[in-house]
Coordinates of C-alpha atoms in Angstrom, one line a residue:
Chain A
E608 CA 7.2 -17.5 3.4
I609 CA 5.1 -14.4 3.3
V610 CA 7.2 -11.3 2.7
M611 CA 6.1 -8.1 4.3
T612 CA 7.2 -4.8 2.6
Q613 CA 6.9 -1.5 4.4
S614 CA 7.1 1.9 2.8
P615 CA 8.5 4.4 3.0
A616 CA 11.7 3.4 4.8
T617 CA 11.8 6.9 6.4
L618 CA 9.0 9.4 6.8
S619 CA 9.7 13.0 7.7
V620 CA 6.8 14.7 9.4
S621 CA 6.3 17.8 11.4
P622 CA 4.6 17.6 14.9
G623 CA 0.9 17.9 14.6
E624 CA 0.8 16.6 11.0
R625 CA -0.7 13.3 9.8
A626 CA 1.5 10.3 9.1
T627 CA 0.5 7.4 6.8
L628 CA 2.6 4.2 6.8
S629 CA 2.1 1.4 4.4
C630 CA 2.6 -2.4 4.7
R631 CA 2.2 -4.8 1.8
A632 CA 2.1 -8.6 2.1
S633 CA 3.3 -10.9 -0.7
Q634 CA 0.1 -12.9 -0.4
S635 CA -3.1 -12.4 1.4
V636 CA -2.9 -12.4 5.2
S637 CA -6.6 -11.6 5.7
S638 CA -6.8 -9.3 8.7
D639 CA -4.0 -11.1 10.6
L640 CA -1.7 -8.2 10.9
A641 CA -0.2 -6.3 13.8
W642 CA 1.7 -3.0 14.1
Y643 CA 4.4 -2.3 16.6
Q644 CA 6.2 0.9 17.7
Q645 CA 9.9 0.7 18.8
K646 CA 12.0 3.5 20.3
P647 CA 15.8 3.4 20.5
G648 CA 17.0 0.9 23.0
K649 CA 13.5 -0.3 23.9
A650 CA 11.5 -3.4 23.1
P651 CA 8.7 -3.1 20.6
R652 CA 5.3 -2.0 21.8
L653 CA 2.0 -3.5 20.4
L654 CA -0.2 -0.8 18.8
I655 CA -2.7 -2.6 16.6
Y656 CA -3.8 -6.2 16.1
G657 CA -6.4 -7.7 13.8
A658 CA -5.3 -4.9 11.3
S659 CA -7.5 -2.3 13.0
T660 CA -8.0 -3.0 16.7
R661 CA -6.0 -0.8 19.0
A662 CA -4.2 -2.5 21.8
T663 CA -4.9 -1.6 25.5
G664 CA -3.8 1.9 26.3
I665 CA -3.0 3.0 22.7
P666 CA -4.2 6.5 22.0
A667 CA -7.0 7.0 19.5
R668 CA -4.7 9.0 17.1
F669 CA -3.3 5.6 16.0
S670 CA -5.5 3.8 13.6
G671 CA -5.0 0.8 11.3
S672 CA -6.8 -0.3 8.2
G673 CA -6.7 -2.7 5.3
S674 CA -7.0 -6.4 4.7
G675 CA -5.6 -9.0 2.3
T676 CA -2.3 -7.6 1.1
E677 CA -2.5 -3.8 1.7
F678 CA -2.4 -2.2 5.1
T679 CA -2.1 1.2 6.5
L680 CA -1.1 2.7 9.9
T681 CA -2.2 6.3 10.3
I682 CA -1.1 8.6 13.1
S683 CA -3.6 11.5 12.9
S684 CA -1.6 14.2 14.6
L685 CA 2.0 13.4 15.5
Q686 CA 3.1 14.0 19.0
S687 CA 6.8 14.2 20.0
E688 CA 6.6 10.8 21.6
D689 CA 5.5 9.2 18.3
F690 CA 8.8 9.6 16.5
A691 CA 10.0 6.0 16.4
V692 CA 10.3 3.0 14.1
Y693 CA 7.1 1.1 13.2
Y694 CA 6.9 -2.5 12.2
C695 CA 4.1 -4.6 10.7
Q696 CA 3.9 -8.3 11.3
Q697 CA 1.7 -11.0 9.8
Y698 CA 0.5 -14.1 11.7
N699 CA -1.9 -15.6 9.1
N700 CA 0.5 -18.1 7.6
W701 CA 3.3 -19.3 9.8
P702 CA 5.9 -20.6 10.5
P703 CA 7.6 -18.4 9.9
L704 CA 6.1 -15.3 11.5
T705 CA 7.3 -12.4 9.4
F706 CA 7.9 -8.7 10.1
G707 CA 8.2 -5.8 7.7
G708 CA 11.5 -4.0 7.5
G709 CA 10.2 -1.0 9.4
T710 CA 9.4 2.6 8.8
K711 CA 11.3 5.3 10.7
V712 CA 9.1 8.3 11.5
E713 CA 11.4 11.3 12.0
I714 CA 11.0 14.9 12.8
K715 CA 10.9 17.2 9.8
Chain B
E738 CA 2.7 -6.2 37.0
V739 CA 2.9 -8.3 33.9
Q740 CA 6.6 -8.7 33.1
L741 CA 9.1 -10.7 31.1
V742 CA 12.8 -10.6 32.1
E743 CA 15.5 -12.1 29.9
S744 CA 18.9 -13.2 31.0
G745 CA 21.8 -15.3 29.8
G746 CA 23.2 -13.2 27.0
G747 CA 26.9 -12.6 26.5
L748 CA 29.9 -13.0 24.3
V749 CA 30.5 -16.4 22.7
Q750 CA 32.9 -17.7 20.1
P751 CA 31.6 -19.0 16.7
G752 CA 30.5 -22.6 17.1
G753 CA 29.8 -22.1 20.8
S754 CA 26.6 -22.4 22.8
L755 CA 24.5 -20.2 25.0
R756 CA 21.3 -20.7 26.9
L757 CA 18.9 -17.8 27.3
S758 CA 16.2 -17.6 30.0
C759 CA 13.0 -15.6 30.3
A760 CA 11.3 -15.2 33.6
A761 CA 7.6 -14.4 33.5
S762 CA 5.5 -12.8 36.2
G763 CA 2.1 -11.3 36.7
F764 CA 0.2 -13.7 34.5
T765 CA -0.7 -17.4 34.1
F766 CA 2.4 -18.3 32.1
S767 CA 1.2 -21.8 31.2
S768 CA -1.8 -20.4 29.3
Y769 CA 0.2 -18.5 26.7
D770 CA 2.2 -19.4 23.6
M771 CA 5.6 -17.9 24.0
H772 CA 8.1 -16.7 21.4
W773 CA 11.7 -15.5 20.9
V774 CA 12.3 -12.6 18.5
R775 CA 15.8 -11.1 17.7
Q776 CA 17.1 -7.9 16.4
A777 CA 20.6 -7.3 15.0
T778 CA 22.0 -3.8 15.7
G779 CA 20.3 -1.3 13.4
K780 CA 18.2 -4.0 11.7
G781 CA 14.6 -5.1 11.9
L782 CA 12.8 -7.8 13.9
E783 CA 13.3 -11.5 13.1
W784 CA 11.2 -14.2 14.6
V785 CA 13.3 -17.0 16.1
S786 CA 11.1 -19.6 17.7
A787 CA 7.8 -20.4 19.3
I788 CA 6.4 -22.8 21.8
G789 CA 2.8 -23.6 22.4
T790 CA 1.0 -24.3 25.6
A791 CA 1.1 -28.0 24.8
G792 CA 4.9 -27.8 24.2
D793 CA 4.7 -27.8 20.4
T794 CA 7.7 -26.0 18.9
Y795 CA 8.4 -24.0 15.7
Y796 CA 11.4 -22.5 14.1
P797 CA 12.4 -20.6 10.9
G798 CA 14.9 -22.3 8.6
S799 CA 17.7 -20.0 9.8
V800 CA 17.9 -21.6 13.2
K801 CA 16.2 -24.9 12.8
G802 CA 18.4 -27.7 14.1
R803 CA 20.7 -25.3 16.0
F804 CA 18.2 -23.6 18.5
T805 CA 15.8 -25.3 20.9
I806 CA 13.0 -23.5 22.7
S807 CA 11.6 -25.0 25.9
R808 CA 9.5 -23.9 28.8
E809 CA 9.1 -24.9 32.5
N810 CA 5.7 -23.8 33.6
A811 CA 6.3 -24.7 37.2
K812 CA 9.0 -22.0 37.2
N813 CA 7.2 -19.6 34.9
S814 CA 10.3 -19.7 32.6
L815 CA 11.0 -19.9 28.9
Y816 CA 14.4 -20.9 27.5
L817 CA 16.3 -20.8 24.3
Q818 CA 19.3 -23.2 23.9
M819 CA 21.5 -21.9 21.1
N820 CA 24.1 -24.2 19.6
S821 CA 26.6 -23.9 16.7
L822 CA 26.4 -20.1 17.0
R823 CA 27.4 -18.0 14.0
A824 CA 28.3 -14.3 13.6
G825 CA 24.9 -13.8 12.0
D826 CA 23.2 -14.8 15.3
T827 CA 24.6 -11.6 17.0
A828 CA 21.5 -9.7 18.1
V829 CA 19.4 -8.6 21.0
Y830 CA 17.0 -11.5 21.8
Y831 CA 13.6 -10.7 23.2
C832 CA 11.1 -13.1 24.6
A833 CA 7.5 -12.2 23.9
R834 CA 4.0 -13.3 24.9
L835 CA 1.5 -14.1 22.2
R836 CA -2.0 -12.9 23.0
V837 CA -5.2 -14.0 21.4
P838 CA -6.0 -12.8 18.7
P839 CA -2.4 -13.4 17.9
A840 CA 0.0 -10.5 18.5
F841 CA 3.0 -9.9 20.8
D842 CA 1.5 -7.9 23.6
I843 CA 4.2 -8.3 26.2
W844 CA 8.0 -8.1 25.5
G845 CA 11.0 -8.4 27.7
Q846 CA 13.7 -5.8 27.8
G847 CA 16.0 -8.0 25.7
T848 CA 19.4 -9.7 26.2
M849 CA 22.4 -9.1 24.0
V850 CA 24.1 -12.1 22.3
T851 CA 27.5 -11.4 20.6
V852 CA 29.1 -14.2 18.5
S853 CA 32.7 -13.2 17.9
S854 CA 36.2 -14.6 18.2

């Protein structure tokens, strides 16, 4: 099973600042990685797939990078609606499909 | 509108059974692999099961032998039969569509399953 580890667990950022979230895989997943955003009481929302491709309707301030075992989600200028929990997920080697434990982006 | 709507959640005693349903609309249901993902309160996302367009099924070890995923394309519906339920199965259960390249692009609103005596 591929273990996905996200860091930090919580990220405190001021509106307008840049946020950088990390996701590490226990073995290479190539570029088979997705990022999701989840707000309280809501279903997750797909942001990024293929490590770096934005999903339909996702603003350009969200960008993904990385390959192999190290991945990054960057939010270039945080807006109020971006404060949420973010999950990475690999689909390179499954079953099982695995998610990271999440990073909560909170207002500083 | 592309939509998934889950139903069937509720309170069940340990050892009991429950069947979840997921109604799809707005897209060609039979053309997509479908999955169930769950989330315990305050916890992260956990993949529960998958079914391919050909009816092939996949499970993690935590539910294998207890849960059964199925689909009925004529009714645009996905199901999850859950048997021998445990307290650790308590969670919100989401159905999700897997796009190509693989990623979950459409999610339902979730249905809550509580396993407690």
